[in-house]
CSV table of C-alpha atoms and ligand atoms in Angstrom, one decimal:
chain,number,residue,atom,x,y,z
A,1,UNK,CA,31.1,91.3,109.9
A,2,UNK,CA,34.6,92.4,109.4
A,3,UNK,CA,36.5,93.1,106.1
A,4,UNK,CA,39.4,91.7,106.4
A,5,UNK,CA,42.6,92.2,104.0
A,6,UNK,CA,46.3,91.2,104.2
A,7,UNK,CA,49.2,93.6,103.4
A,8,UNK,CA,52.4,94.8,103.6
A,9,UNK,CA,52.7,98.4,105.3
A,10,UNK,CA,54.3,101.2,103.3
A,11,UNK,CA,56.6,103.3,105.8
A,12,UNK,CA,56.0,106.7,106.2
A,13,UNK,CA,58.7,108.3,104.5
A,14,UNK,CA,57.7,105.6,100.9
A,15,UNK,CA,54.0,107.1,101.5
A,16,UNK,CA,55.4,110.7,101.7
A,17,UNK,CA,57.6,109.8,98.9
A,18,UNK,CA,54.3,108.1,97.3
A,19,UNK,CA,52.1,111.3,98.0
A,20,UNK,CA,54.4,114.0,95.3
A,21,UNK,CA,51.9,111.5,92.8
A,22,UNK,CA,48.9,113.6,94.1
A,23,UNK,CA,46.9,116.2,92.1
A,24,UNK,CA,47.0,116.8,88.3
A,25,UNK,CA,44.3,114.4,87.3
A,26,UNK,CA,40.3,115.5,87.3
A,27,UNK,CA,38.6,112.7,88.4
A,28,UNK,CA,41.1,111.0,91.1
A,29,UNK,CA,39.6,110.8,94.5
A,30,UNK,CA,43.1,110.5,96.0
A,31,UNK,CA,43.5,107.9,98.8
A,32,UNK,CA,44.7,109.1,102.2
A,33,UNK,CA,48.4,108.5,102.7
A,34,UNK,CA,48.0,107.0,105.7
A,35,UNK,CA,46.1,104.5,104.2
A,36,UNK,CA,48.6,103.3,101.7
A,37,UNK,CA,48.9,99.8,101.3
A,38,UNK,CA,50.3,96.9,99.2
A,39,UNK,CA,47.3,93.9,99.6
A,40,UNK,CA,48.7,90.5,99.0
A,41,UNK,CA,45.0,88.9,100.2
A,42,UNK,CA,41.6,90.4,100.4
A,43,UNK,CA,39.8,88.5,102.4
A,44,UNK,CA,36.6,90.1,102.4
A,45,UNK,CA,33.3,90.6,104.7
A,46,UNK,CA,33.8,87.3,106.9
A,47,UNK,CA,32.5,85.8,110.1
A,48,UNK,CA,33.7,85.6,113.3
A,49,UNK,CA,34.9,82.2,112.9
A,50,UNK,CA,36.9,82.4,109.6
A,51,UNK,CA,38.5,85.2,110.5
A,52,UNK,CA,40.1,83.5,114.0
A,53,UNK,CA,40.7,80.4,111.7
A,54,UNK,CA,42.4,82.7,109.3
A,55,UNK,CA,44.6,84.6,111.9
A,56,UNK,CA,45.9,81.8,113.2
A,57,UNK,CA,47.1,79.9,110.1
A,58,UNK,CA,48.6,83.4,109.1
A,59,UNK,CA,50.5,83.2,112.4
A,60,UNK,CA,52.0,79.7,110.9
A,61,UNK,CA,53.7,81.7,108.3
A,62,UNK,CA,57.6,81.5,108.5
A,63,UNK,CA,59.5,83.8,105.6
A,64,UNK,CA,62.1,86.0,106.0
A,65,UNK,CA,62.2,89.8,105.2
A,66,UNK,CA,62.4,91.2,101.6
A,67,UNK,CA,63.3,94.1,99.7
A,68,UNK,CA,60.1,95.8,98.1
A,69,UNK,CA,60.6,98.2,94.9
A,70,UNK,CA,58.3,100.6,93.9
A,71,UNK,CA,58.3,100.5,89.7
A,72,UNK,CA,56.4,103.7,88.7
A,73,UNK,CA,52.9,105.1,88.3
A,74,UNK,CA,50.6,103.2,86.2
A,75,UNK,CA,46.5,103.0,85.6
A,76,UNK,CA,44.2,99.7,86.3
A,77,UNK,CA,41.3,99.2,84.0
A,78,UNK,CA,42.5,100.0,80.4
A,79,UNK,CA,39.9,102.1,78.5
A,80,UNK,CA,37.9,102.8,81.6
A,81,UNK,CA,40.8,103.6,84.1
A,82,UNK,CA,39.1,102.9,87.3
A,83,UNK,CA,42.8,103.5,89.6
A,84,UNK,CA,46.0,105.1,89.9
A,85,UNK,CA,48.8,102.8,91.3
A,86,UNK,CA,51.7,103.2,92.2
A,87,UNK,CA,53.1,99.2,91.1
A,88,UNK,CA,55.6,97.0,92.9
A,89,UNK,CA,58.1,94.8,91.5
A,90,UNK,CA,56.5,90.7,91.5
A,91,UNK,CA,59.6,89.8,93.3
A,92,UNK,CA,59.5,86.4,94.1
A,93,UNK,CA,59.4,86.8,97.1
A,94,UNK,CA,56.3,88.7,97.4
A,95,UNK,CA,54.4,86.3,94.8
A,96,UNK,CA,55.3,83.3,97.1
A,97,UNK,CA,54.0,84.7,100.1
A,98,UNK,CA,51.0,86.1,98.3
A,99,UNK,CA,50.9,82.6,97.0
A,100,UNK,CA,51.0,81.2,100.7
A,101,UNK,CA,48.3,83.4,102.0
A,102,UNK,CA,46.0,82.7,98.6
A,103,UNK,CA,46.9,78.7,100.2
A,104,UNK,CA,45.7,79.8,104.1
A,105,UNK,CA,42.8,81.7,103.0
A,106,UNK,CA,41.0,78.9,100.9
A,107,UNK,CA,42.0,76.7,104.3
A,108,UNK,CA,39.8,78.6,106.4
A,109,UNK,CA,37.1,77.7,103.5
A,110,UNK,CA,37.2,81.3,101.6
A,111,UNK,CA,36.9,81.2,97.8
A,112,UNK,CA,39.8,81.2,95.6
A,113,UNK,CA,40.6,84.8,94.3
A,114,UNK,CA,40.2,84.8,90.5
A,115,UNK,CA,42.3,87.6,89.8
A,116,UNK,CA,45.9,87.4,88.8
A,117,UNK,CA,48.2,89.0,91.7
A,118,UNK,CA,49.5,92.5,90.7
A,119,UNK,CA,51.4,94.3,93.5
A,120,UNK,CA,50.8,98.0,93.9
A,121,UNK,CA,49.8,100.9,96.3
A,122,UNK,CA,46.2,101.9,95.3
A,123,UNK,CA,47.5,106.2,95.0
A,124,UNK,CA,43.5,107.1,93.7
A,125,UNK,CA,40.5,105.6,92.8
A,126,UNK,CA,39.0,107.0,89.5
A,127,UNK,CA,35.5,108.4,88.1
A,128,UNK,CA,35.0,110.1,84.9
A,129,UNK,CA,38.7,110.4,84.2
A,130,UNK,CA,39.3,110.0,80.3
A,131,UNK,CA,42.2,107.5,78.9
A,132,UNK,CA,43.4,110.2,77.3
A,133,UNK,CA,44.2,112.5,80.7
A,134,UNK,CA,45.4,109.3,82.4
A,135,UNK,CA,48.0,108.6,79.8
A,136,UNK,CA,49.0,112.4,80.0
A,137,UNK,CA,49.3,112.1,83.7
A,138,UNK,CA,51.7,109.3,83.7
A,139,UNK,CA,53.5,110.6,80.5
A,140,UNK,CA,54.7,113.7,82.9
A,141,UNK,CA,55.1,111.0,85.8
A,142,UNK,CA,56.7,108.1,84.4
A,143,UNK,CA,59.6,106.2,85.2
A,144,UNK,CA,60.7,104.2,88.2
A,145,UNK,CA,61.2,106.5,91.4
A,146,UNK,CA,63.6,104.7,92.7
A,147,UNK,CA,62.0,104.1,95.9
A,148,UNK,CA,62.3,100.8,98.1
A,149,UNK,CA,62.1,99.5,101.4
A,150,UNK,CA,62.4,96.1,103.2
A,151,UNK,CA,59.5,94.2,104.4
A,152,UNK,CA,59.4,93.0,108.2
A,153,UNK,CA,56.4,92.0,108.8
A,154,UNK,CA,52.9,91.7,107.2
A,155,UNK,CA,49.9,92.4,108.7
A,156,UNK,CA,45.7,91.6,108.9
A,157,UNK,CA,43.8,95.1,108.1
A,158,UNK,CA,40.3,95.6,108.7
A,159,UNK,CA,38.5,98.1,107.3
A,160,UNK,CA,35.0,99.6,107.8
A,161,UNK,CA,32.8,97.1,107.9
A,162,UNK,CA,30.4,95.7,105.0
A,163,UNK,CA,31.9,99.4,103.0
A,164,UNK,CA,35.6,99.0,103.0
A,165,UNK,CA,37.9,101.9,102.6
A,166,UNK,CA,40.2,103.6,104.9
A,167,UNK,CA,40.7,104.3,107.9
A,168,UNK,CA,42.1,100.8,108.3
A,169,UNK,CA,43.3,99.2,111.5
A,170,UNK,CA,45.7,96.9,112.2
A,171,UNK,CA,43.9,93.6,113.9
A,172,UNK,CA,47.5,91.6,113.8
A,173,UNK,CA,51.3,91.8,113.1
A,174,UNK,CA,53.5,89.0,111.8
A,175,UNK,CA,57.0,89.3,111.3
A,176,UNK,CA,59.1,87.8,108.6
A,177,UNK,CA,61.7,85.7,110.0
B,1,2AM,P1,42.8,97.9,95.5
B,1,2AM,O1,43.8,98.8,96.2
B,1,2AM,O2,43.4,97.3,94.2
B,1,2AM,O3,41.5,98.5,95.3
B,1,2AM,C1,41.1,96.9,100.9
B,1,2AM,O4,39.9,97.2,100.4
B,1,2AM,C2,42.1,96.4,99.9
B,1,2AM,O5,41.6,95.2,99.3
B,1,2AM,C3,42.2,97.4,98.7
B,1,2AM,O6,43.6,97.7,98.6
B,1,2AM,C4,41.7,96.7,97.5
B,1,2AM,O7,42.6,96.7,96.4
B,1,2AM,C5,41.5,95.3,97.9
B,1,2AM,N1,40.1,94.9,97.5
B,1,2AM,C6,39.0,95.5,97.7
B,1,2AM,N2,37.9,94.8,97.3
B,1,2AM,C7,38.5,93.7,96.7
B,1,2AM,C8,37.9,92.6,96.0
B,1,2AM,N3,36.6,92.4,95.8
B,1,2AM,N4,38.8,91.6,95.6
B,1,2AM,C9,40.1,91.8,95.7
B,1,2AM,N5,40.7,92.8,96.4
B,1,2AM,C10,39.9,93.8,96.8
């Protein structure tokens, strides 16, 4: 079955930008920059059938372009970090269309996704790394990079199937219009 995501693509020169984050933490497994993405909807390991249903209604999808900021480094998962994100401003713009494909996905019968939306580029996935070493990571790291970029289009990843993780392929493009 494929595993199936939706996302917005970071441009090259964000992920090279994105990538001076790398190294200075024991215990990141740092994620490819290639594979750097922002998820609005995971969509998960689905069947043939739901995942046509879902392309299409993601083809209905009219909204125009938008600016995407990139806020600062920050870690998921409290006293047991578990990643290393690089967040992104919940412009409105990005929480309605999230809001819209959260809408299409539990139209082509998916379950709805429990979690609060938080936008961010996944930078590293974390094992064994303490609180104390994240906090000193982002203490030398903070503050807002002042990167952005404008969003054209959003797109339906796969990624390996029934495992997840990179390298992820594009399956469709939509443009924001
Ligand atoms: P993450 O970056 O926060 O880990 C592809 O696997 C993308 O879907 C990843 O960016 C990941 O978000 C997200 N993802 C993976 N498993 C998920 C799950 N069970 N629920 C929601 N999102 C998930």
């Amino acid at each position: 079955m494929p595993r199936l995501f939706t996302a917005i693509e970071v441009p090259d020169e964000i992920g090279l930008a994105l990538a001076g984050y790398r190294g200075g933490l024991s215990g990141a497994r740092w994620i490819d920059v290639e594979n750097y993405h922002i998820t609005l909807r995971f969509l998960g390991d689905i069947d043939e059938e739901t995942a046509q249903e879902a392309a299409y209604l993601l083809g209905q999808v009219r909204r125009p372009p938008f600016e995407v900021t990139i806020t600062g480094p920050d870690a998921f998962g409290g006293g047991r970090p578990r990643a290393l994100v690089a967040k992104v401003s919940p412009s409105p713009a990005i929480l309605e269309l999230q809001a819209e494909h959260e809408r299409l996905a539990r139209r082509a019968g998916l379950p709805a996704e429990s979690r609060k939306f938080a936008p961010h580029v996944t930078l590293a996935r974390l094992r064994d790394a303490s609180p104390r070493a994240v906090a000193d990571y982002l203490g030398l790291r903070g503050g807002p990079p002042g990167l952005s970029f404008r969003a054209e289009q959003f797109v339906l990843y796969s990624s390996r199937d029934s495992v997840g993780g990179g390298p992820y392929v594009v399956e469709a493009a939509y443009p924001l219009r």
